[in-house]
Amino acid sequence: MFVRGELEKIERKVLNGKRLSRTDGEILFNCNELSWLGALADYVRKKISGNVVYYNVNCHVNLTNICVSRCKFCAFGRDVESRGAYAMTIDDAIKLVTEASRDPHLTGLHIVSGLHPTWTFEHYVEFVETLHEKFPHLHIKGFTGVEIQHFVKISGLSVADVLLRLKAAGLEAIAGGGAEILTDRVRKILCPKKATVDEWLNVARTAHGLGIKTNASMLYGHIETLAERVEHLIRLRELQDETGGFQTFICFPFLPKNTALEHEIKQTSMWDDLRTMAISRLMLDNFRNIKAYWVMLTVPVAQVALSFGANDIDGTIHRENILHDAGATSPRALAEDEIIKIIRDAGRIPTAYGAFNML
């Protein structure tokens, strides 16, 4: 337990616009002053973005759940012969987006999926090209750093060449997933078959150098230590110092249902979720946007998180699959008017992302 004086020193740093250190982050994760943390993070949030809370009208397109990685924390991935395994065709994807396009305000697609064992890189490119051609007005954010690294492996191309090929096909931004916890210890235990820490960071760095914006995330509440959460945030902060290419940061609480860890680890508490949200805002001083992802947090917790540093609540989704396989109890989609009401009830100003700056 830390004495109040240490927290007061951190508060003075924040109020004076000074960067928090690794030690400061560890102190914050070990303090029990949740209301104080929330107030401090809310101060920073308001200083950065005022009372605006961003959302988007988007559609998730999960191309396949067949995946070679089979990470211990994932309830979505399947082997080829597993019950519930699926692989979309191009026509399936078009049908899904056509259905979502009945909403005249739809502005973007979020494409992420498993690492299919037999699909070629060109097959993934074809999805992007076709959807871009059929729906040219929709902003395409697609694939995580892990997926990009998988494309490098199966194509023999460099990271830069893979990204340039996807960009030419219509990809405009990269999703933030796959970062999990950016320490080798955690990744060797939970996801040894996919991108390493350095590989994930290199994809983001390369994308930024090519003018492709990316997002970043943290999956917490499993086997990581609190010090490793701080390490993760610092690695992201350092890369943002270097490139300035991250658009937003998303906190993902681990959902254990239907995963290999279901009987070992309990789901995070609202207390931990709000604490992690607030500390992320305080440590990531060079990130403008911190997202309260309502799908994982639940709508009520995401709404409260808007007073714990968050200024983004994601979007309508249309149909979410990955996290509901892990037991997410939130709806699979929200109507735009529902999201607007959630934001307004929190005393904030709802602001839709346009197609030019979808997060």
Coordinates of C-alpha atoms in Angstrom, one line a residue:
M1 CA 0.0 0.0 0.0
F2 CA 1.3 3.4 -0.9
V3 CA 1.1 6.5 1.2
R4 CA -1.0 9.4 0.2
G5 CA 2.1 11.6 -0.4
E6 CA 3.1 9.4 -3.3
L7 CA -0.3 9.9 -4.9
E8 CA -0.1 13.6 -4.3
K9 CA 3.2 13.8 -6.2
I10 CA 1.6 12.0 -9.1
E11 CA -1.4 14.3 -9.0
R12 CA 1.0 17.3 -9.2
K13 CA 2.7 15.8 -12.2
V14 CA -0.5 15.3 -14.0
L15 CA -1.8 18.8 -13.2
N16 CA 1.5 20.3 -14.4
G17 CA 1.5 18.3 -17.6
K18 CA 4.5 16.2 -16.7
R19 CA 4.9 12.6 -17.9
L20 CA 4.3 9.8 -15.5
S21 CA 7.1 7.2 -15.0
R22 CA 7.0 3.5 -14.9
T23 CA 7.1 3.7 -11.1
D24 CA 4.2 6.1 -11.1
G25 CA 2.2 3.6 -13.2
E26 CA 2.9 0.8 -10.8
I27 CA 1.9 3.0 -7.9
L28 CA -1.4 3.8 -9.6
F29 CA -2.2 0.1 -10.2
N30 CA -1.6 -0.6 -6.6
C31 CA -3.6 2.2 -5.1
N32 CA -7.3 1.8 -4.0
E33 CA -8.3 5.4 -4.6
L34 CA -10.7 4.7 -7.5
S35 CA -12.7 8.0 -7.3
W36 CA -9.4 10.0 -7.2
L37 CA -8.1 8.1 -10.2
G38 CA -11.3 8.7 -12.1
A39 CA -11.3 12.4 -11.3
L40 CA -7.6 12.8 -12.4
A41 CA -8.2 10.9 -15.7
D42 CA -11.3 12.9 -16.3
Y43 CA -9.3 16.1 -15.9
V44 CA -6.9 14.9 -18.6
R45 CA -9.7 13.7 -20.9
K46 CA -11.4 17.1 -20.7
K47 CA -8.2 18.9 -21.3
I48 CA -7.5 16.9 -24.4
S49 CA -10.9 16.6 -26.1
G50 CA -13.4 18.6 -24.1
N51 CA -16.8 17.0 -23.6
V52 CA -16.9 15.4 -27.1
V53 CA -17.3 11.6 -27.2
Y54 CA -16.8 9.9 -30.5
Y55 CA -18.7 7.0 -32.0
N56 CA -19.1 5.5 -35.5
V57 CA -21.7 3.7 -37.5
N58 CA -19.8 0.6 -38.5
C59 CA -20.1 -3.0 -39.4
H60 CA -17.8 -5.8 -38.2
V61 CA -16.9 -8.4 -40.9
N62 CA -15.2 -11.5 -39.3
L63 CA -14.2 -13.4 -42.4
T64 CA -13.3 -16.7 -40.7
N65 CA -12.9 -18.3 -37.2
I66 CA -10.6 -21.0 -38.5
C67 CA -7.2 -20.1 -37.1
V68 CA -3.8 -21.7 -36.8
S69 CA -2.9 -19.8 -33.6
R70 CA -5.5 -21.2 -31.2
C71 CA -4.5 -18.8 -28.4
K72 CA -5.4 -19.8 -24.9
F73 CA -7.4 -16.6 -24.3
C74 CA -9.5 -16.9 -27.5
A75 CA -13.0 -18.4 -27.7
F76 CA -13.5 -17.5 -31.3
G77 CA -10.8 -19.6 -33.1
R78 CA -11.6 -23.1 -34.4
D79 CA -9.7 -25.9 -36.2
V80 CA -11.0 -26.7 -39.7
E81 CA -13.0 -29.7 -38.6
S82 CA -14.3 -28.1 -35.3
R83 CA -18.0 -27.6 -34.7
G84 CA -19.0 -24.1 -35.5
A85 CA -16.0 -23.5 -37.8
Y86 CA -16.8 -21.2 -40.8
A87 CA -15.1 -19.4 -43.7
M88 CA -16.9 -16.7 -45.5
T89 CA -17.0 -16.5 -49.3
I90 CA -16.8 -13.2 -51.1
D91 CA -20.5 -13.4 -51.7
D92 CA -21.1 -13.9 -47.9
A93 CA -19.2 -10.8 -47.1
I94 CA -21.0 -8.7 -49.7
K95 CA -24.3 -10.0 -48.4
L96 CA -23.4 -9.0 -44.8
V97 CA -22.3 -5.5 -45.8
T98 CA -25.3 -5.0 -48.1
E99 CA -27.6 -5.8 -45.1
A100 CA -25.7 -3.4 -42.9
S101 CA -25.8 -0.7 -45.6
R102 CA -29.6 -0.4 -45.1
D103 CA -28.5 2.1 -42.5
P104 CA -27.9 5.2 -44.5
H105 CA -25.4 6.5 -41.9
L106 CA -23.1 3.5 -42.2
T107 CA -19.5 4.8 -42.7
G108 CA -17.1 2.0 -42.1
L109 CA -16.1 -1.6 -42.1
H110 CA -14.0 -3.4 -39.4
I111 CA -12.5 -6.5 -40.9
V112 CA -10.7 -9.0 -38.6
S113 CA -10.6 -12.7 -38.5
G114 CA -8.7 -15.9 -37.8
L115 CA -5.4 -16.9 -39.4
H116 CA -6.8 -19.4 -41.9
P117 CA -4.3 -22.3 -42.6
T118 CA -4.9 -22.5 -46.4
W119 CA -6.1 -19.1 -47.5
T120 CA -3.4 -17.2 -49.4
F121 CA -2.6 -13.5 -48.9
E122 CA -4.2 -12.8 -52.2
H123 CA -7.4 -14.3 -51.0
Y124 CA -7.5 -11.7 -48.1
V125 CA -6.6 -9.0 -50.6
E126 CA -9.5 -10.0 -52.8
F127 CA -12.0 -9.5 -49.9
V128 CA -10.7 -5.9 -49.4
E129 CA -10.7 -5.1 -53.2
T130 CA -14.2 -6.5 -53.7
L131 CA -15.7 -4.7 -50.7
H132 CA -13.9 -1.5 -51.6
E133 CA -15.2 -1.7 -55.2
K134 CA -18.8 -2.6 -54.1
F135 CA -18.9 0.0 -51.3
P136 CA -16.5 2.7 -52.2
H137 CA -18.0 5.2 -49.7
L138 CA -17.2 3.0 -46.7
H139 CA -13.9 3.4 -44.8
I140 CA -12.1 0.1 -44.5
K141 CA -10.2 -0.6 -41.3
G142 CA -8.9 -4.1 -41.3
F143 CA -6.6 -6.7 -39.9
T144 CA -4.5 -6.5 -36.8
G145 CA -0.7 -6.5 -36.5
V146 CA -0.9 -10.2 -35.9
E147 CA -2.8 -10.8 -39.2
I148 CA -0.4 -8.6 -41.1
Q149 CA 2.5 -10.6 -39.7
H150 CA 0.7 -13.8 -40.8
F151 CA 0.4 -12.3 -44.3
V152 CA 4.1 -11.7 -44.3
K153 CA 4.7 -15.3 -43.4
I154 CA 2.4 -16.9 -46.0
S155 CA 3.3 -14.5 -48.8
G156 CA 7.1 -14.1 -48.5
L157 CA 6.7 -10.4 -48.8
S158 CA 8.0 -7.7 -46.5
V159 CA 5.8 -6.0 -44.0
A160 CA 5.9 -2.8 -46.1
D161 CA 5.0 -4.7 -49.3
V162 CA 2.0 -6.4 -47.6
L163 CA 0.8 -3.1 -46.3
L164 CA 1.2 -1.4 -49.6
R165 CA -0.7 -4.2 -51.4
L166 CA -3.6 -3.9 -48.9
K167 CA -3.5 -0.1 -49.2
A168 CA -3.8 -0.3 -52.9
A169 CA -6.8 -2.7 -52.5
G170 CA -8.6 -0.1 -50.4
L171 CA -7.4 -0.6 -46.8
E172 CA -7.2 2.8 -45.0
A173 CA -6.4 1.9 -41.4
I174 CA -5.3 -1.1 -39.3
A175 CA -7.2 -2.5 -36.3
G176 CA -5.7 -2.4 -32.8
G177 CA -6.2 -6.0 -31.7
G178 CA -3.4 -8.6 -31.3
A179 CA -1.3 -6.5 -29.0
E180 CA -2.6 -8.5 -26.0
I181 CA 0.2 -7.8 -23.4
L182 CA 3.4 -6.7 -25.0
T183 CA 5.8 -8.8 -23.0
D184 CA 7.5 -12.0 -24.3
R185 CA 6.7 -13.9 -21.1
V186 CA 2.9 -13.5 -21.5
R187 CA 3.0 -14.2 -25.3
K188 CA 5.1 -17.3 -25.0
I189 CA 2.5 -18.8 -22.6
L190 CA -0.8 -17.6 -24.2
C191 CA -0.1 -17.1 -27.9
P192 CA 3.2 -18.6 -28.9
K193 CA 2.2 -19.2 -32.5
K194 CA 1.5 -15.6 -33.5
A195 CA 3.4 -12.3 -33.8
T196 CA 6.0 -11.5 -31.1
V197 CA 6.2 -8.2 -29.3
D198 CA 8.8 -6.8 -31.7
E199 CA 6.8 -8.1 -34.7
W200 CA 3.6 -6.4 -33.6
L201 CA 5.3 -3.1 -32.9
N202 CA 7.2 -3.3 -36.2
V203 CA 4.0 -3.7 -38.2
A204 CA 2.6 -0.5 -36.5
R205 CA 5.9 1.3 -37.0
T206 CA 6.0 0.4 -40.7
A207 CA 2.4 1.3 -41.3
H208 CA 2.9 4.7 -39.7
G209 CA 5.9 5.3 -42.0
L210 CA 3.6 4.5 -45.0
G211 CA 1.0 6.9 -43.8
I212 CA -1.4 4.2 -42.6
K213 CA -2.9 5.0 -39.2
T214 CA -3.3 2.1 -36.7
N215 CA -4.9 1.6 -33.4
A216 CA -3.6 -0.1 -30.3
S217 CA -5.1 -2.2 -27.6
M218 CA -4.4 -4.1 -24.3
L219 CA -6.0 -7.4 -23.3
Y220 CA -5.8 -7.4 -19.5
G221 CA -7.0 -9.5 -16.6
H222 CA -5.5 -12.9 -17.4
I223 CA -1.9 -14.0 -16.4
E224 CA -0.2 -10.7 -16.7
T225 CA 1.2 -8.8 -13.7
L226 CA 0.3 -5.2 -13.0
A227 CA 3.9 -4.3 -13.8
E228 CA 3.4 -5.9 -17.2
R229 CA 0.4 -3.8 -17.8
V230 CA 2.6 -0.7 -17.2
E231 CA 5.3 -2.2 -19.5
H232 CA 2.7 -2.6 -22.2
L233 CA 1.5 1.0 -21.9
I234 CA 5.1 2.3 -22.0
R235 CA 6.0 0.3 -25.1
L236 CA 3.0 1.9 -26.9
R237 CA 3.8 5.4 -25.6
E238 CA 7.4 5.1 -26.8
L239 CA 6.3 4.1 -30.3
Q240 CA 3.8 6.9 -30.4
D241 CA 6.6 9.3 -29.4
E242 CA 8.5 7.9 -32.4
T243 CA 5.8 7.9 -35.1
G244 CA 2.6 9.6 -33.9
G245 CA 0.6 7.1 -35.9
F246 CA -1.7 5.6 -33.4
Q247 CA -5.3 7.0 -33.5
T248 CA -6.8 5.4 -30.5
F249 CA -6.2 3.0 -27.6
I250 CA -8.7 0.3 -26.5
C251 CA -8.8 -1.5 -23.1
F252 CA -10.0 -5.1 -23.6
P253 CA -10.9 -6.9 -20.3
F254 CA -10.3 -10.7 -20.8
L255 CA -13.6 -12.7 -21.1
P256 CA -12.7 -16.2 -20.0
K257 CA -15.9 -18.1 -21.0
N258 CA -15.2 -20.9 -23.5
T259 CA -11.5 -20.3 -23.5
A260 CA -8.7 -22.6 -22.3
L261 CA -8.5 -20.4 -19.2
E262 CA -12.1 -20.5 -18.2
H263 CA -11.6 -22.6 -15.1
E264 CA -8.5 -20.8 -14.0
I265 CA -9.3 -17.1 -14.2
K266 CA -12.3 -15.1 -13.3
Q267 CA -13.6 -12.2 -15.3
T268 CA -12.3 -8.7 -14.3
S269 CA -14.4 -6.6 -11.9
M270 CA -15.9 -3.2 -12.9
W271 CA -13.4 -1.8 -10.3
D272 CA -10.5 -3.2 -12.3
D273 CA -12.0 -2.1 -15.6
L274 CA -12.4 1.5 -14.5
R275 CA -9.0 1.6 -12.8
T276 CA -7.3 0.3 -16.0
M277 CA -9.2 2.8 -18.2
A278 CA -8.1 5.7 -16.0
I279 CA -4.5 4.7 -15.7
S280 CA -4.3 4.2 -19.5
R281 CA -5.5 7.8 -20.0
L282 CA -2.9 9.0 -17.5
M283 CA 0.1 7.0 -18.8
L284 CA -0.7 7.4 -22.5
D285 CA -0.2 11.2 -22.6
N286 CA 0.4 11.2 -26.3
F287 CA -2.8 9.4 -27.3
R288 CA -5.7 11.6 -28.1
N289 CA -8.4 8.9 -28.0
I290 CA -9.1 6.3 -25.3
K291 CA -12.0 3.9 -26.2
A292 CA -14.5 2.4 -23.8
Y293 CA -15.4 -0.6 -25.9
W294 CA -19.0 -1.2 -24.9
V295 CA -19.1 -4.8 -26.3
M296 CA -16.6 -6.0 -23.7
L297 CA -17.2 -3.6 -20.9
T298 CA -21.0 -3.8 -21.2
V299 CA -23.0 -0.6 -21.9
P300 CA -23.3 0.6 -18.3
V301 CA -19.6 0.2 -17.5
A302 CA -18.6 1.9 -20.8
Q303 CA -20.9 4.8 -19.9
V304 CA -19.3 5.2 -16.5
A305 CA -15.9 4.9 -18.2
L306 CA -16.6 8.2 -20.0
S307 CA -15.9 9.8 -16.6
F308 CA -12.7 7.7 -16.2
G309 CA -10.7 9.1 -19.1
A310 CA -12.5 7.6 -22.2
N311 CA -13.7 9.9 -25.0
D312 CA -14.7 7.2 -27.5
I313 CA -17.4 4.4 -27.2
D314 CA -16.9 2.6 -30.5
G315 CA -19.9 2.1 -32.7
T316 CA -23.0 0.3 -33.8
I317 CA -21.0 -2.8 -34.8
H318 CA -24.0 -4.4 -36.7
R319 CA -23.1 -7.9 -35.7
E320 CA -20.2 -8.8 -33.3
N321 CA -19.0 -12.5 -33.1
I322 CA -15.5 -12.7 -31.6
L323 CA -16.2 -11.5 -28.1
H324 CA -19.7 -13.0 -27.8
D325 CA -18.1 -16.4 -28.3
A326 CA -16.2 -15.6 -25.1
G327 CA -19.4 -14.8 -23.2
A328 CA -19.9 -11.1 -23.8
T329 CA -23.3 -10.2 -22.3
S330 CA -23.7 -7.0 -24.2
P331 CA -25.9 -6.7 -27.3
R332 CA -24.4 -7.8 -30.6
A333 CA -25.3 -4.4 -32.0
L334 CA -26.6 -1.0 -31.0
A335 CA -28.7 1.5 -33.0
E336 CA -27.1 4.9 -33.5
D337 CA -29.9 6.6 -31.5
E338 CA -29.1 4.2 -28.6
I339 CA -25.4 5.2 -28.7
I340 CA -26.3 8.9 -28.8
K341 CA -28.5 8.5 -25.8
I342 CA -25.8 6.7 -23.8
I343 CA -23.4 9.5 -24.5
R344 CA -25.8 12.3 -23.8
D345 CA -27.0 10.7 -20.5
A346 CA -23.3 10.8 -19.4
G347 CA -23.3 14.5 -20.0
R348 CA -21.2 14.4 -23.1
I349 CA -21.5 15.6 -26.7
P350 CA -22.0 12.7 -29.2
T351 CA -19.9 13.2 -32.3
A352 CA -19.9 10.7 -35.2
Y353 CA -16.6 10.0 -36.9
G354 CA -16.8 10.7 -40.6
A355 CA -15.4 8.2 -43.2
F356 CA -12.2 10.3 -43.3
N357 CA -11.3 9.6 -39.6
M358 CA -12.9 6.4 -38.5
L359 CA -11.3 4.8 -35.5

